[in-house]
Amino acid sequence: MKKIIKKKEFGVFMVLVALIVFFSIASPQFVQARNFFNIAKQIATVGICSVGFSFVLITGGIDLSVGYQISLDIVVTAVLMNSLGVHWVLACILGMLLGTGIGLLNGLIIVETHVAPLIVTLSMMTILKGISYLITGGLAIFKFDENFVKLGQGMIGGVVPISLLFLVAIIVIGIFILNKTVYGRYFYAIGNNVEAAKLSGVNVKKIQLMAYGLCGFFTSIGAILLLSRLNSAQSSTGDGYEFNCLTACVVGGVSSNGGKGTVLGAVIGCLIVGVLENGLAIMNINEYVQEVIKGLVLLVAVVYDTMSIMKNEKVKKIKSINAEN
């Protein structure tokens, strides 16, 4: 199993390298050190959110509300700091509690009602969108504490973005949860076969709830960093982030059918999406053409994932028949 994961990660990494080489040849601006650090800043939020998103996918679920979770987290944190005068540290903590609560609410509805995660989180996306617009009235919120702004815009030694350190820390935590804790094994077990997991004594509801809670928690951290980087809050800020997270995870080898994938793979997928967006923008490719390309990338990744699963199942059946004979 580990060998397969390493092979998949290596293959995805080579795609990343190929993209970097292509854009480096196509545009000299792409290879500038400043641009690479700019990419790191841009992908910090998607990367952090993708870690939590990968937990949900691995358990066989999905969370389409991530984009407007980001919007609501941003808006509420901004209002706390700007309008209510709450210290930025406390405002961030309350923002993270809100994000975690939304994730847990998603999970609770899913495990208690057995409604498909796609429907629940799609509905939640609309609800969160409405709430965020009700709070702001569609207007942007500006002016935050300078120390808060440094989280997303600051550099260590004038070189390394502070947001990159947050991303690395979250990646390490995500890898630890999946690879070094019993809960990580349960995530995979549920995603592979939920009934078998139940028969093995796994508290499926609890683990699924944990996956959605962690997704909401990591999403809130990504949202706070995004607010700090943009230095403004708008209700539309998170729109489309669920698509970017899904694309990053699936491209990185996290199966949309559950049970397979790694945090490292999801992050490499995130880098691919970030490099692709940045390279296309530098080449002045039309924005709508960029959307078409990103959609095609996701489609190819999902089709490849599904066909790989079907192929593996076919091989297993053939081996089983041969063993019986």
Coordinates of N, CA and C in Angstrom, one line a residue, residues 23-228:
F23 N 6.2 26.5 -17.9 CA 5.9 27.9 -17.7 C 7.2 28.7 -17.6
S24 N 8.3 28.1 -17.2 CA 9.6 28.7 -17.1 C 10.1 29.0 -18.5
I25 N 9.8 28.1 -19.5 CA 10.2 28.3 -20.9 C 9.3 29.4 -21.5
A26 N 8.0 29.3 -21.2 CA 7.0 30.1 -21.8 C 7.1 31.6 -21.4
S27 N 7.5 31.8 -20.1 CA 7.6 33.2 -19.6 C 8.8 33.3 -18.6
P28 N 9.8 34.1 -18.9 CA 10.9 34.4 -18.0 C 10.5 34.9 -16.6
Q29 N 9.3 35.6 -16.6 CA 8.8 36.2 -15.3 C 8.5 35.1 -14.3
F30 N 8.1 33.9 -14.8 CA 7.6 32.8 -13.9 C 8.7 32.3 -13.0
V31 N 10.0 32.3 -13.5 CA 11.1 31.7 -12.7 C 11.7 32.7 -11.7
Q32 N 11.2 33.9 -11.6 CA 11.7 34.8 -10.6 C 11.4 34.4 -9.2
A33 N 12.3 34.5 -8.3 CA 12.1 34.1 -6.9 C 10.9 34.7 -6.3
R34 N 10.7 36.0 -6.6 CA 9.5 36.7 -6.1 C 8.2 36.1 -6.5
N35 N 8.2 35.6 -7.7 CA 6.9 34.9 -8.2 C 6.7 33.6 -7.4
F36 N 7.7 32.9 -7.2 CA 7.5 31.6 -6.4 C 7.0 31.8 -5.0
F37 N 7.5 32.9 -4.4 CA 7.0 33.2 -3.0 C 5.6 33.8 -3.1
N38 N 5.3 34.4 -4.2 CA 3.9 34.9 -4.5 C 3.0 33.7 -4.6
I39 N 3.4 32.7 -5.3 CA 2.6 31.4 -5.4 C 2.4 30.8 -4.0
A40 N 3.4 30.8 -3.2 CA 3.3 30.3 -1.9 C 2.3 31.0 -1.0
K41 N 2.2 32.3 -1.2 CA 1.2 33.1 -0.5 C -0.2 32.8 -1.0
Q42 N -0.3 32.7 -2.3 CA -1.6 32.5 -2.9 C -2.2 31.1 -2.6
I43 N -1.3 30.1 -2.4 CA -1.8 28.7 -2.2 C -2.0 28.4 -0.7
A44 N -1.5 29.3 0.2 CA -1.6 29.0 1.6 C -3.0 28.6 2.0
T45 N -4.0 29.4 1.7 CA -5.3 29.1 2.1 C -5.9 27.8 1.5
V46 N -5.7 27.6 0.2 CA -6.2 26.4 -0.5 C -5.4 25.2 0.1
G47 N -4.1 25.3 0.3 CA -3.4 24.2 0.9 C -3.8 23.8 2.2
I48 N -4.1 24.8 3.1 CA -4.5 24.4 4.5 C -5.9 23.8 4.4
C49 N -6.8 24.4 3.6 CA -8.2 23.9 3.5 C -8.2 22.5 2.9
S50 N -7.3 22.3 2.0 CA -7.2 21.0 1.3 C -6.8 19.8 2.2
V51 N -6.1 20.2 3.3 CA -5.7 19.1 4.3 C -7.0 18.6 5.0
G52 N -7.8 19.6 5.4 CA -9.1 19.2 6.0 C -10.0 18.5 5.0
F53 N -10.1 19.1 3.8 CA -10.9 18.5 2.8 C -10.5 17.1 2.4
S54 N -9.3 16.8 2.5 CA -8.8 15.4 2.1 C -9.3 14.4 3.2
F55 N -9.4 14.8 4.5 CA -9.9 14.0 5.5 C -11.4 13.5 5.2
V56 N -12.2 14.5 4.7 CA -13.6 14.3 4.4 C -13.7 13.4 3.2
L57 N -12.9 13.6 2.2 CA -12.9 12.8 1.0 C -12.5 11.3 1.3
I58 N -11.4 11.2 2.1 CA -10.9 9.9 2.4 C -12.0 9.0 3.2
T59 N -12.8 9.7 4.0 CA -13.9 9.0 4.6 C -15.1 8.7 3.7
G60 N -15.0 9.2 2.5 CA -16.1 8.9 1.5 C -17.1 10.0 1.4
G61 N -16.8 11.2 2.1 CA -17.7 12.3 2.1 C -17.3 13.4 1.1
I62 N -17.9 14.5 1.2 CA -17.5 15.7 0.5 C -18.1 16.9 1.2
D63 N -17.4 18.1 1.1 CA -17.9 19.3 1.7 C -17.9 20.5 0.7
L64 N -19.0 20.7 0.1 CA -19.1 21.8 -0.9 C -19.4 23.2 -0.2
S65 N -19.5 23.2 1.1 CA -19.7 24.5 1.8 C -18.4 25.2 2.1
V66 N -17.3 24.6 1.8 CA -16.0 25.1 2.2 C -15.8 26.6 1.8
G67 N -16.2 26.9 0.5 CA -16.0 28.2 0.0 C -16.7 29.3 0.8
Y68 N -18.0 29.0 1.2 CA -18.7 30.0 2.0 C -18.5 29.9 3.5
Q69 N -17.9 28.8 3.9 CA -17.4 28.7 5.3 C -16.3 29.7 5.4
I70 N -15.4 29.8 4.4 CA -14.3 30.8 4.3 C -14.9 32.2 4.4
S71 N -15.9 32.5 3.6 CA -16.6 33.8 3.5 C -17.1 34.2 4.9
L72 N -17.9 33.3 5.5 CA -18.5 33.6 6.8 C -17.4 33.8 7.9
D73 N -16.4 32.9 7.9 CA -15.3 33.0 8.9 C -14.6 34.4 8.7
I74 N -14.4 34.8 7.5 CA -13.7 36.1 7.2 C -14.6 37.2 7.7
V75 N -15.9 37.2 7.3 CA -16.8 38.3 7.6 C -16.9 38.4 9.1
V76 N -17.2 37.3 9.8 CA -17.4 37.4 11.3 C -16.1 37.8 12.0
T77 N -14.9 37.3 11.6 CA -13.7 37.7 12.2 C -13.4 39.2 12.0
A78 N -13.7 39.7 10.8 CA -13.5 41.1 10.4 C -14.5 42.0 11.3
V79 N -15.7 41.6 11.4 CA -16.7 42.4 12.2 C -16.2 42.5 13.6
L80 N -15.8 41.3 14.2 CA -15.3 41.3 15.6 C -14.2 42.3 15.8
M81 N -13.2 42.3 14.8 CA -12.1 43.2 15.0 C -12.4 44.7 14.7
N82 N -13.1 44.9 13.6 CA -13.4 46.2 13.0 C -14.5 46.9 13.7
S83 N -15.6 46.3 13.9 CA -16.8 46.9 14.4 C -17.0 46.8 15.9
L84 N -16.6 45.7 16.4 CA -16.8 45.4 17.9 C -15.6 45.7 18.7
G85 N -14.4 45.9 18.1 CA -13.2 46.2 18.8 C -12.6 45.1 19.6
V86 N -12.9 43.9 19.2 CA -12.3 42.7 19.8 C -10.8 42.6 19.4
H87 N -10.0 42.2 20.4 CA -8.5 42.0 20.0 C -8.4 41.0 18.9
W88 N -7.4 41.2 18.0 CA -7.3 40.3 16.9 C -7.1 38.9 17.2
V89 N -6.3 38.6 18.3 CA -6.0 37.2 18.7 C -7.3 36.5 19.1
L90 N -8.1 37.2 19.9 CA -9.4 36.6 20.4 C -10.4 36.5 19.2
A91 N -10.4 37.5 18.3 CA -11.2 37.4 17.1 C -10.9 36.2 16.3
C92 N -9.6 35.9 16.1 CA -9.2 34.7 15.4 C -9.6 33.4 16.0
I93 N -9.5 33.4 17.3 CA -9.9 32.2 18.1 C -11.4 32.0 17.9
L94 N -12.2 33.0 18.0 CA -13.6 32.9 17.8 C -14.0 32.5 16.4
G95 N -13.2 33.0 15.4 CA -13.4 32.6 14.0 C -13.1 31.2 13.8
M96 N -12.1 30.6 14.5 CA -11.8 29.2 14.4 C -12.8 28.3 15.0
L97 N -13.4 28.8 16.1 CA -14.4 28.1 16.8 C -15.7 28.1 15.9
L98 N -16.0 29.2 15.2 CA -17.1 29.2 14.3 C -16.9 28.2 13.2
G99 N -15.7 28.2 12.6 CA -15.4 27.3 11.5 C -15.5 25.8 11.9
T100 N -15.0 25.5 13.1 CA -15.1 24.2 13.6 C -16.6 23.8 13.8
G101 N -17.3 24.7 14.4 CA -18.7 24.5 14.6 C -19.5 24.2 13.4
I102 N -19.2 25.0 12.3 CA -19.9 24.7 11.0 C -19.6 23.3 10.5
G103 N -18.3 22.9 10.6 CA -17.9 21.6 10.2 C -18.6 20.5 10.9
L104 N -18.7 20.7 12.3 CA -19.4 19.7 13.1 C -20.9 19.7 12.8
L105 N -21.4 20.8 12.5 CA -22.9 20.8 12.2 C -23.1 20.1 10.9
N106 N -22.3 20.3 9.9 CA -22.4 19.5 8.6 C -22.3 18.0 8.9
G107 N -21.3 17.6 9.7 CA -21.1 16.2 10.0 C -22.3 15.6 10.8
L108 N -22.8 16.4 11.8 CA -23.9 16.0 12.6 C -25.2 15.7 11.7
I109 N -25.5 16.6 10.8 CA -26.7 16.5 10.0 C -26.5 15.2 9.1
I110 N -25.3 15.0 8.6 CA -25.0 13.9 7.7 C -25.2 12.6 8.4
V111 N -24.5 12.5 9.6 CA -24.5 11.2 10.3 C -25.9 10.8 10.9
E112 N -26.7 11.9 11.3 CA -27.9 11.6 12.0 C -29.1 11.4 11.0
T113 N -29.0 12.1 9.8 CA -30.1 12.0 8.9 C -29.8 11.1 7.7
H114 N -28.6 10.8 7.5 CA -28.1 9.9 6.4 C -28.4 10.5 5.0
V115 N -28.6 11.8 5.0 CA -28.8 12.5 3.7 C -27.4 12.6 3.1
A116 N -27.3 12.5 1.8 CA -26.0 12.5 1.1 C -25.2 13.7 1.4
P117 N -23.9 13.6 1.7 CA -23.1 14.8 2.0 C -23.1 15.8 0.9
L118 N -23.3 15.4 -0.3 CA -23.3 16.4 -1.4 C -24.5 17.3 -1.2
I119 N -25.7 16.8 -0.9 CA -26.9 17.6 -0.7 C -26.8 18.5 0.6
V120 N -26.4 17.9 1.7 CA -26.3 18.6 2.9 C -25.3 19.8 2.8
T121 N -24.1 19.6 2.3 CA -23.1 20.6 2.2 C -23.5 21.7 1.1
L122 N -24.2 21.2 0.1 CA -24.6 22.2 -1.0 C -25.7 23.1 -0.4
S123 N -26.5 22.6 0.5 CA -27.6 23.4 1.1 C -26.9 24.3 2.1
M124 N -25.9 23.8 2.9 CA -25.2 24.6 3.8 C -24.4 25.7 3.1
M125 N -23.9 25.5 2.0 CA -23.2 26.5 1.2 C -24.1 27.7 0.9
T126 N -25.4 27.4 0.5 CA -26.3 28.5 0.3 C -26.7 29.2 1.5
I127 N -26.9 28.5 2.6 CA -27.2 29.1 3.9 C -26.1 30.1 4.4
L128 N -24.9 29.6 4.3 CA -23.7 30.4 4.7 C -23.5 31.6 3.8
K129 N -23.8 31.4 2.6 CA -23.7 32.6 1.6 C -24.7 33.6 2.0
G130 N -25.9 33.2 2.3 CA -26.9 34.2 2.7 C -26.6 34.9 4.0
I131 N -26.1 34.2 5.0 CA -25.8 34.8 6.3 C -24.6 35.8 6.1
S132 N -23.6 35.4 5.3 CA -22.5 36.3 5.2 C -22.9 37.6 4.5
Y133 N -23.8 37.5 3.5 CA -24.3 38.8 2.8 C -25.2 39.6 3.7
L134 N -25.9 38.9 4.6 CA -26.8 39.6 5.5 C -26.0 40.4 6.5
I135 N -24.8 39.9 6.9 CA -23.9 40.6 7.9 C -23.3 41.8 7.3
T136 N -22.8 41.7 6.0 CA -22.1 42.8 5.4 C -22.9 43.7 4.6
G137 N -24.1 43.2 4.1 CA -24.9 44.0 3.2 C -24.2 44.1 1.9
G138 N -23.3 43.2 1.6 CA -22.6 43.2 0.3 C -21.4 44.2 0.3
L139 N -21.1 44.9 1.4 CA -20.1 45.9 1.5 C -18.8 45.2 2.0
A140 N -17.7 45.8 1.6 CA -16.4 45.3 2.1 C -16.0 45.9 3.5
I141 N -15.3 45.2 4.3 CA -14.8 45.7 5.6 C -13.3 45.8 5.5
F142 N -12.8 47.0 5.9 CA -11.4 47.3 5.9 C -10.8 47.6 7.2
K143 N -9.5 47.9 7.3 CA -8.8 48.4 8.4 C -8.7 47.4 9.6
F144 N -7.5 46.7 9.7 CA -7.3 45.8 10.7 C -6.0 46.0 11.4
D145 N -5.8 45.5 12.6 CA -4.5 45.6 13.3 C -3.3 45.2 12.4
E146 N -2.3 46.0 12.5 CA -1.0 45.8 11.7 C -0.4 44.4 12.0
N147 N -0.5 44.0 13.3 CA 0.1 42.7 13.7 C -0.7 41.5 13.0
F148 N -2.0 41.7 12.9 CA -2.9 40.7 12.2 C -2.5 40.6 10.8
V149 N -2.4 41.8 10.1 CA -2.1 41.8 8.7 C -0.7 41.1 8.4
K150 N 0.2 41.2 9.3 CA 1.5 40.5 9.1 C 1.4 39.0 8.9
L151 N 0.3 38.4 9.5 CA 0.2 36.9 9.3 C 0.1 36.5 7.9
G152 N -0.6 37.3 7.1 CA -0.8 36.9 5.7 C 0.2 37.7 4.7
Q153 N 0.7 38.8 5.1 CA 1.5 39.6 4.3 C 3.0 39.7 4.7
G154 N 3.2 39.3 5.9 CA 4.6 39.4 6.5 C 5.6 38.4 5.9
M155 N 6.8 38.8 6.0 CA 7.9 37.9 5.5 C 9.0 37.7 6.6
I156 N 9.5 36.6 6.7 CA 10.6 36.3 7.7 C 11.9 36.6 7.0
G157 N 12.7 37.5 7.5 CA 14.0 37.8 6.8 C 13.8 38.4 5.4
G158 N 12.6 38.9 5.2 CA 12.3 39.5 3.9 C 12.3 38.5 2.8
V159 N 12.2 37.2 3.1 CA 12.3 36.2 2.1 C 11.1 35.2 2.2
V160 N 11.0 34.6 3.3 CA 10.0 33.5 3.5 C 8.6 34.1 4.1
P161 N 7.5 33.8 3.3 CA 6.2 34.3 3.8 C 5.8 33.6 5.1
I162 N 5.3 34.4 6.0 CA 4.8 33.8 7.3 C 3.7 32.8 7.0
S163 N 2.9 33.1 6.1 CA 1.8 32.2 5.7 C 2.3 30.8 5.3
L164 N 3.5 30.8 4.7 CA 4.0 29.5 4.3 C 4.4 28.6 5.5
L165 N 4.8 29.2 6.6 CA 5.1 28.5 7.8 C 3.8 27.9 8.4
F166 N 2.7 28.6 8.3 CA 1.4 28.1 8.7 C 1.1 26.8 7.9
L167 N 1.3 27.0 6.6 CA 0.9 25.9 5.7 C 1.7 24.6 6.0
V168 N 3.0 24.8 6.2 CA 3.9 23.7 6.5 C 3.5 23.0 7.8
A169 N 3.2 23.8 8.8 CA 2.7 23.3 10.1 C 1.5 22.5 10.0
I170 N 0.5 23.0 9.2 CA -0.8 22.3 9.0 C -0.5 20.9 8.3
I171 N 0.4 21.0 7.3 CA 0.7 19.8 6.5 C 1.3 18.7 7.5
V172 N 2.2 19.1 8.4 CA 2.8 18.2 9.3 C 1.7 17.6 10.3
I173 N 0.8 18.5 10.7 CA -0.3 18.0 11.6 C -1.2 17.0 10.9
G174 N -1.5 17.3 9.6 CA -2.4 16.5 8.8 C -1.7 15.1 8.6
I175 N -0.4 15.1 8.2 CA 0.3 13.8 8.0 C 0.3 13.0 9.3
F176 N 0.5 13.7 10.4 CA 0.6 13.0 11.7 C -0.8 12.3 12.0
I177 N -1.9 13.1 11.8 CA -3.2 12.5 12.1 C -3.5 11.3 11.2
L178 N -3.2 11.4 9.9 CA -3.5 10.3 9.0 C -2.6 9.1 9.2
N179 N -1.3 9.3 9.5 CA -0.3 8.2 9.5 C 0.1 7.7 10.9
K180 N -0.1 8.5 11.9 CA 0.4 8.1 13.2 C -0.7 8.0 14.3
T181 N -2.0 8.2 13.9 CA -3.0 8.0 14.9 C -4.0 7.0 14.5
V182 N -4.8 6.4 15.4 CA -5.8 5.4 15.1 C -6.9 6.0 14.3
Y183 N -7.1 7.3 14.5 CA -8.2 8.0 13.8 C -7.9 8.1 12.3
G184 N -6.7 8.2 11.9 CA -6.3 8.2 10.5 C -6.6 6.9 9.9
R185 N -6.3 5.8 10.6 CA -6.7 4.5 10.1 C -8.2 4.3 9.9
Y186 N -8.9 4.8 10.9 CA -10.4 4.7 10.8 C -10.9 5.5 9.6
F187 N -10.3 6.7 9.3 CA -10.7 7.4 8.1 C -10.7 6.6 6.9
Y188 N -9.5 5.9 6.7 CA -9.3 5.0 5.5 C -10.3 3.8 5.5
A189 N -10.5 3.3 6.7 CA -11.4 2.1 6.9 C -12.8 2.4 6.5
I190 N -13.3 3.6 6.9 CA -14.6 4.0 6.6 C -14.8 4.3 5.1
G191 N -13.8 4.9 4.5 CA -13.8 5.3 3.1 C -13.8 4.0 2.2
N192 N -13.0 3.0 2.7 CA -12.9 1.8 1.9 C -14.2 0.9 2.0
N193 N -14.8 0.8 3.2 CA -16.0 0.0 3.3 C -16.6 0.3 4.7
V194 N -17.6 1.1 4.6 CA -18.2 1.6 5.9 C -18.8 0.5 6.7
E195 N -19.4 -0.5 6.0 CA -20.1 -1.6 6.7 C -19.0 -2.5 7.4
A196 N -17.9 -2.7 6.7 CA -16.8 -3.5 7.3 C -16.3 -2.8 8.5
A197 N -16.2 -1.5 8.4 CA -15.6 -0.7 9.5 C -16.6 -0.8 10.8
K198 N -17.9 -0.8 10.5 CA -18.8 -0.9 11.6 C -18.7 -2.3 12.3
L199 N -18.6 -3.3 11.5 CA -18.4 -4.7 12.0 C -17.1 -4.9 12.8
S200 N -16.1 -4.0 12.5 CA -14.8 -4.1 13.1 C -14.8 -3.3 14.5
G201 N -16.0 -2.7 14.8 CA -16.1 -2.0 16.0 C -15.8 -0.5 16.0
V202 N -15.6 0.0 14.7 CA -15.4 1.5 14.6 C -16.6 2.3 14.8
N203 N -16.5 3.3 15.6 CA -17.7 4.2 15.8 C -17.7 5.2 14.6
V204 N -18.4 4.7 13.5 CA -18.4 5.4 12.3 C -18.9 6.8 12.4
K205 N -20.0 7.0 13.1 CA -20.6 8.4 13.3 C -19.6 9.3 13.9
K206 N -18.9 8.9 14.9 CA -18.0 9.7 15.6 C -16.8 10.1 14.7
I207 N -16.3 9.2 13.9 CA -15.2 9.4 13.1 C -15.5 10.3 11.9
Q208 N -16.7 10.1 11.4 CA -17.2 11.0 10.3 C -17.4 12.5 10.8
L209 N -17.9 12.5 12.0 CA -18.1 13.8 12.7 C -16.8 14.5 12.9
M210 N -15.8 13.7 13.3 CA -14.4 14.3 13.5 C -13.8 14.8 12.2
A211 N -14.0 14.1 11.1 CA -13.5 14.5 9.8 C -14.1 15.8 9.4
Y212 N -15.4 16.0 9.5 CA -16.0 17.3 9.1 C -15.6 18.4 10.1
G213 N -15.4 18.1 11.4 CA -15.0 19.1 12.3 C -13.6 19.6 12.0
L214 N -12.7 18.6 11.7 CA -11.3 19.0 11.3 C -11.3 19.8 10.0
C215 N -12.2 19.4 9.1 CA -12.3 20.2 7.9 C -12.7 21.6 8.1
G216 N -13.7 21.8 9.0 CA -14.1 23.2 9.4 C -13.0 23.9 10.1
F217 N -12.3 23.2 11.0 CA -11.2 23.9 11.8 C -10.1 24.4 10.8
F218 N -9.6 23.5 9.9 CA -8.5 23.9 9.0 C -9.0 25.0 8.1
T219 N -10.2 24.9 7.6 CA -10.8 25.9 6.7 C -10.8 27.3 7.4
S220 N -11.1 27.3 8.7 CA -11.1 28.6 9.4 C -9.7 29.2 9.5
I221 N -8.7 28.3 9.7 CA -7.3 28.8 9.7 C -7.0 29.4 8.3
G222 N -7.3 28.7 7.3 CA -7.0 29.2 5.9 C -7.8 30.5 5.7
A223 N -9.0 30.6 6.2 CA -9.8 31.8 6.0 C -9.2 33.0 6.7
I224 N -8.7 32.8 7.9 CA -8.0 33.9 8.7 C -6.8 34.4 8.0
L225 N -6.0 33.5 7.4 CA -4.8 33.9 6.7 C -5.2 34.6 5.4
L226 N -6.2 34.2 4.8 CA -6.7 34.9 3.6 C -7.1 36.3 3.9
L227 N -7.9 36.5 5.0 CA -8.3 37.8 5.4 C -7.1 38.7 5.7
S228 N -6.1 38.1 6.3 CA -4.9 38.9 6.7 C -4.2 39.3 5.4

